[in-house]
Coordinates of C-alpha atoms and ligand atoms in Angstrom, one line a residue:
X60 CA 0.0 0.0 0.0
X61 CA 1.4 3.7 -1.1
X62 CA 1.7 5.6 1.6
X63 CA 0.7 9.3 2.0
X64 CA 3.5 11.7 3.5
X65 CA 4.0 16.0 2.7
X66 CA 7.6 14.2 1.2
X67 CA 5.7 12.2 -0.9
X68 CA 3.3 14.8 -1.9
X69 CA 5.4 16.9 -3.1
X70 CA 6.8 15.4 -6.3
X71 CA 3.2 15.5 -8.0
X72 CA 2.0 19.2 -7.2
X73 CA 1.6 21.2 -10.2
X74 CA -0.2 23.7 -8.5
X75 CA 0.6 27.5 -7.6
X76 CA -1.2 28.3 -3.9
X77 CA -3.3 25.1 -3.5
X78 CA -1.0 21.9 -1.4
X79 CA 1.8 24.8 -0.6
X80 CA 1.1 23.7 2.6
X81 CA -0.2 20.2 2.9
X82 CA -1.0 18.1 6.7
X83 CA -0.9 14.3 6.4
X84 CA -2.5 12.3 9.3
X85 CA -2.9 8.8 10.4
X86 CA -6.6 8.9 11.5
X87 CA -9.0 11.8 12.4
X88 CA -12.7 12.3 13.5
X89 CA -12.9 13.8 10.2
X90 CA -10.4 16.4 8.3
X91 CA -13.0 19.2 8.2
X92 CA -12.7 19.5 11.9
X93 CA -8.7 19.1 11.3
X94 CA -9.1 22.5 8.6
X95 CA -11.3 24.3 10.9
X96 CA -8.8 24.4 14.1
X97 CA -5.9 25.1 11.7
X98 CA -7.9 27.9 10.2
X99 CA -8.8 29.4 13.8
X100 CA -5.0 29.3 14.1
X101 CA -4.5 31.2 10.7
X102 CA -3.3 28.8 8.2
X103 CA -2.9 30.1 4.7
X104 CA -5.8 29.5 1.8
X105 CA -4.8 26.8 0.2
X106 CA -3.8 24.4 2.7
X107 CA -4.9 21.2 2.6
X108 CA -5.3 18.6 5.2
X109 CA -5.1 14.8 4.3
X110 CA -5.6 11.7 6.8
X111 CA -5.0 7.8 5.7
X112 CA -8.7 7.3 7.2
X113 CA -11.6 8.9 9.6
X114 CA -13.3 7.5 12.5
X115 CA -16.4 10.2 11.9
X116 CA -16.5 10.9 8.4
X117 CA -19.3 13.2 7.1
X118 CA -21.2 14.0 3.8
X119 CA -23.9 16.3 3.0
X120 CA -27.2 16.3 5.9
X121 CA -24.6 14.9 7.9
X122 CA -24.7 11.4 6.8
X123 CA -21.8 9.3 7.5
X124 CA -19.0 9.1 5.4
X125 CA -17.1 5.9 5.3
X126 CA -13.5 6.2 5.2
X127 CA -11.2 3.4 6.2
X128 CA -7.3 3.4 6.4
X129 CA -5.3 3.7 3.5
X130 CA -7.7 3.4 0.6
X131 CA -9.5 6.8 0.0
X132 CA -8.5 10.5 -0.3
X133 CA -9.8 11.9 2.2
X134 CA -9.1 15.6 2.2
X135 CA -10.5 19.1 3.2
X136 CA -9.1 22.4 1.3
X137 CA -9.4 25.5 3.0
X138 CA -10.0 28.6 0.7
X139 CA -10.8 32.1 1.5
X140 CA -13.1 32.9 -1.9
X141 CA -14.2 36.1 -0.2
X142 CA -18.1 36.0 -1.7
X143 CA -18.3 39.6 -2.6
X144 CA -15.3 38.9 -5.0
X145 CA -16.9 36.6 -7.3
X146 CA -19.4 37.2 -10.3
X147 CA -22.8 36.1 -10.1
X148 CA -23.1 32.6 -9.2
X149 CA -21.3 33.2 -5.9
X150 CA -22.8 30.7 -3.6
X151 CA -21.9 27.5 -2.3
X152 CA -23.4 24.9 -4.5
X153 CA -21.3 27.0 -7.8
X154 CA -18.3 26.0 -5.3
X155 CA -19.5 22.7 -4.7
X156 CA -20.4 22.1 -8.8
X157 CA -17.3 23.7 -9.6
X158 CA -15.0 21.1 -7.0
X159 CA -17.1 18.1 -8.2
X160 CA -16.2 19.0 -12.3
X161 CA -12.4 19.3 -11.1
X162 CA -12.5 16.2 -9.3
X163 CA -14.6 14.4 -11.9
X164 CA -11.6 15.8 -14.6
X165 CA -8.9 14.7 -11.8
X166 CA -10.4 11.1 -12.1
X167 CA -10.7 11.1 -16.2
X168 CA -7.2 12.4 -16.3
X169 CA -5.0 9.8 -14.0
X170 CA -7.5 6.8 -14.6
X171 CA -8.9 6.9 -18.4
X172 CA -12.3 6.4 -16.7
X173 CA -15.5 8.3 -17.8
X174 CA -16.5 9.8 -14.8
X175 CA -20.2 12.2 -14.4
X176 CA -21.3 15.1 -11.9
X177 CA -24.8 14.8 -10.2
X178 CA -25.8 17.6 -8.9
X179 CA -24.3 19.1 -6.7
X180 CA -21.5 17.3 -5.2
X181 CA -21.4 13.6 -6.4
X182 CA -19.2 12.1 -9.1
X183 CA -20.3 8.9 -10.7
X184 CA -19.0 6.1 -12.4
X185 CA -20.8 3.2 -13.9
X186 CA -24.0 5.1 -12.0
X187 CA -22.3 4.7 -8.8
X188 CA -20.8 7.3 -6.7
X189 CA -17.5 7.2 -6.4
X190 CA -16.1 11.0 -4.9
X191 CA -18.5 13.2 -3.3
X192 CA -17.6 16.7 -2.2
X193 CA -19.1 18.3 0.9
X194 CA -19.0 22.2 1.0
X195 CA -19.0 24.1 4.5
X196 CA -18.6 27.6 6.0
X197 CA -16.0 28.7 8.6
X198 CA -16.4 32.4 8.7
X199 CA -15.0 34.1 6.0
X200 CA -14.1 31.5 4.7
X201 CA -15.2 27.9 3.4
X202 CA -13.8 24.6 3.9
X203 CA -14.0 21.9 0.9
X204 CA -14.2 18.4 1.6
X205 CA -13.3 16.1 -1.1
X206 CA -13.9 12.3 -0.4
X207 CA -12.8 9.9 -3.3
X208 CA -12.9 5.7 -3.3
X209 CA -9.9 4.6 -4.4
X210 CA -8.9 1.3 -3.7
X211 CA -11.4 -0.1 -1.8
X212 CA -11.7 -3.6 -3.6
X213 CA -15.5 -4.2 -2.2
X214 CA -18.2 -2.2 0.0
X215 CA -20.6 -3.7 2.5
X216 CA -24.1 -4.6 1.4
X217 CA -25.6 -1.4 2.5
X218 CA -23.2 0.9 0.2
X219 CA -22.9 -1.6 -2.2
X220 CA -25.6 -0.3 -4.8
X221 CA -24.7 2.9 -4.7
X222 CA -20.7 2.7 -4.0
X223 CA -17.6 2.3 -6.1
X224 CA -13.9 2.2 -6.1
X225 CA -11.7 3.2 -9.2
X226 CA -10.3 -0.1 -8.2
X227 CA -13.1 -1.9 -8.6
X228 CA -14.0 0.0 -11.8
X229 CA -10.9 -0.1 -13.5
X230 CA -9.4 -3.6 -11.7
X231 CA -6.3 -2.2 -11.1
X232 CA -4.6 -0.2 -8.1
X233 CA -4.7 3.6 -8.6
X234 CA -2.0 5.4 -7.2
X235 CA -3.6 8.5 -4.3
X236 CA -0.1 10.3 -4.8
X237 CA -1.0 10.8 -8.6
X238 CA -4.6 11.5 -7.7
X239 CA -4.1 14.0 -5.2
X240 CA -1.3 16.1 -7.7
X241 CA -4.2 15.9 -9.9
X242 CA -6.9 16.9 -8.1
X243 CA -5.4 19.7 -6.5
X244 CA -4.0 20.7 -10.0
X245 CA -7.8 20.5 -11.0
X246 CA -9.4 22.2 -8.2
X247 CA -6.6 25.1 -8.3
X248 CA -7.7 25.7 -12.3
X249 CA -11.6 25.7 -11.9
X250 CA -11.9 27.6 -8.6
X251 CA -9.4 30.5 -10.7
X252 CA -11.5 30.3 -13.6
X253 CA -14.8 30.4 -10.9
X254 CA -12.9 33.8 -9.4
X255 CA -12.2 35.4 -12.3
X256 CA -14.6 34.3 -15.2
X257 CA -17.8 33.7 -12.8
X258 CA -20.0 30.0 -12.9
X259 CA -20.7 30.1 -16.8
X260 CA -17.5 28.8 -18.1
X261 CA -17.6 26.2 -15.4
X262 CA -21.4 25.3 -16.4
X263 CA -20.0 24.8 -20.0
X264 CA -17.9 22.0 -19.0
X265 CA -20.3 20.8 -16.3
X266 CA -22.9 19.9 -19.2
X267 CA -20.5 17.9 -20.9
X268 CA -19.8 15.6 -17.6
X269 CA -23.3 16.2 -16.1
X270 CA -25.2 13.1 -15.3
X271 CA -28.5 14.8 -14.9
X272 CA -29.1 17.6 -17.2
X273 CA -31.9 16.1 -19.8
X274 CA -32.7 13.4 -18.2
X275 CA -35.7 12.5 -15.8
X276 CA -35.5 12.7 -12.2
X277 CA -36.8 12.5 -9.0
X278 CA -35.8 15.8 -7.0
X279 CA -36.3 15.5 -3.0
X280 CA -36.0 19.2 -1.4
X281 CA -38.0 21.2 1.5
X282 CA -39.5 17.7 2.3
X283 CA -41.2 17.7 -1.3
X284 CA -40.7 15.1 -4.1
X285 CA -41.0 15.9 -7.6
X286 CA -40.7 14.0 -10.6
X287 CA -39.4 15.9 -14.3
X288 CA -36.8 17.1 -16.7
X289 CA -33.8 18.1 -15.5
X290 CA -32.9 21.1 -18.2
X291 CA -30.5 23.2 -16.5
X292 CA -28.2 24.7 -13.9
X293 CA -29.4 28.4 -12.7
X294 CA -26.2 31.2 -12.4
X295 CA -26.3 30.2 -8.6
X296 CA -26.1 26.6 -9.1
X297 CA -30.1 25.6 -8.5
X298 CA -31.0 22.6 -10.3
X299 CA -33.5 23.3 -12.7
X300 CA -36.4 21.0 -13.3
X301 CA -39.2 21.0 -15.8
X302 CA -42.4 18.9 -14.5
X303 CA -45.1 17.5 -17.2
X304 CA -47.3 19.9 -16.4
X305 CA -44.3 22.3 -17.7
X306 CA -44.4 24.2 -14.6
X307 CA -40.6 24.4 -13.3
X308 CA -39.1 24.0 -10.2
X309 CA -35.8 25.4 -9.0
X310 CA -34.0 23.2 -6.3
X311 CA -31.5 25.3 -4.4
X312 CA -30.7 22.4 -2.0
X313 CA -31.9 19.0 -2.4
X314 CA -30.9 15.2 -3.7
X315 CA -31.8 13.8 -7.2
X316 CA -32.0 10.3 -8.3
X317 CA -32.0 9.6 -11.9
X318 CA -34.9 7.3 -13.5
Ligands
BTN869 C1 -21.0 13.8 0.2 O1 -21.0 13.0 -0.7 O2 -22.1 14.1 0.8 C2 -19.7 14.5 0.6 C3 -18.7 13.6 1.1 C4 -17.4 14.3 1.5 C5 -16.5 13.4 2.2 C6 -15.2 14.1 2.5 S1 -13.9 13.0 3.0 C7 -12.9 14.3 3.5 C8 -13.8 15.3 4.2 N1 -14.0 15.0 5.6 C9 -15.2 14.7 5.9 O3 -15.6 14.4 7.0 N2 -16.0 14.7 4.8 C10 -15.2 15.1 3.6

């Protein structure tokens, strides 16, 4: 098993601000907890914060996120986008779009493997998830939790319909050194082009990779269900969906399933 260590890191970062300073650790509760004490003691943006596995791993709606030793990427980024800064399309699910196209590139890149965003923070492969990214505020500034299945070579019964490895997907070991140079290489490029070019560049390439856009689903938000077209992705990152009755819905926070 490849190890992860700021030595071995180092070799694969292509990147200008984002890794410069990078904290590996054997196990955490979870590394957004990690970035938020190193933030309160004033850590640059751009740090990231890596552990080989977490005993309290969380997604979105705090659901658990299940992250055993030496397998995964389990990482948190901490960024200071200063809202005010950015062009319309400012909020947190652009950022969380934005992370999960990077990632979803990151995955393409090192593995050859055609991987799709569902809105808003999954990426999928074969129709299971295999990364999810998990968006949260700390003050001024945000923290950006990026979970990817790397080498996990099976999932229990209960995650098993849903879950997937690259390993399992590609049936060969993936290297997390390569992966992480990548993804931070990705992340770095989209969240620039996100600062300085606002979310429609960004929506361009997520409709290539999206999994959703013109195709049915089932949208769960504000304890309703509804059932249409997916057809697009607002300038603030709302899902768009188009019902039969052609009256559409905008769904600012929410899951999807894809029928
Ligand atoms: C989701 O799919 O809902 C988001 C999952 C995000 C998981 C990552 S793993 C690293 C970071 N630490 C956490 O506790 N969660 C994120």
């Amino acid at each position: 098993m490849e190890e992860l260590s700021v030595e071995g890191l180092e070799g694969s970062l292509k990147t200008k601000f984002i890794g410069k300073e990078i904290f590996v650790f054997e196990s955490v509760s979870s590394t957004q907890d990690v970035a938020r004490e190193l933030l309160d003691k004033g850590v640059s943006e751009g740090t990231v914060v890596l552990a080989e596995a977490q005993t309290k791993g969380r997604g979105r709606f705090e659901r658990n996120w299940f992250s055993p030793p030496g397998v995964g990427i389990w990482a948190s980024l901490i960024l200071h986008p200063k809202f005010s800064d950015l062009t319309p399309g400012s909020g947190l699910t652009t950022i969380s779009l934005t992370c999960s196209v990077a990632v979803a590139n990151a995955i393409r890149k090192v593995t050859g493997l055609r991987t799709f965003v569902k809105w808003p923070n999954d990426v999928l492969l074969h129709q299971k998830k295999v990364a999810g990214i998990l968006v949260e505020m700390a003050g001024e500034s945000i923290i950006v939790g990026v979970g990817i299945n790397v080498n996990q070579e099976q999932f229990s019964e209960s995650l098993r319909d849903n879950a997937t490895s690259l390993m399992i997907e590609s049936g060969k070991e993936v290297s997390r050194i390569s992966l992480i140079g990548e993804a931070l290489h990705q992340l770095e490029y989209y969240y620039i082009l996100l600062k300085e070019k606002g979310f429609a560049p960004v929506k361009k390439k997520m409709r290539n990779i999206s999994a959703v856009l013109d195709r049915q689903v089932i949208a769960c938000f504000n304890g309703k269900k509804v059932v249409g077209q997916a057809v697009d992705v607002d300038m603030d990152g709302a899902l768009l969906v188009r019902l039969d009755s052609g009256f559409q819905v905008r769904v600012v926070a929410g899951d999807v399933s894809i029928i």
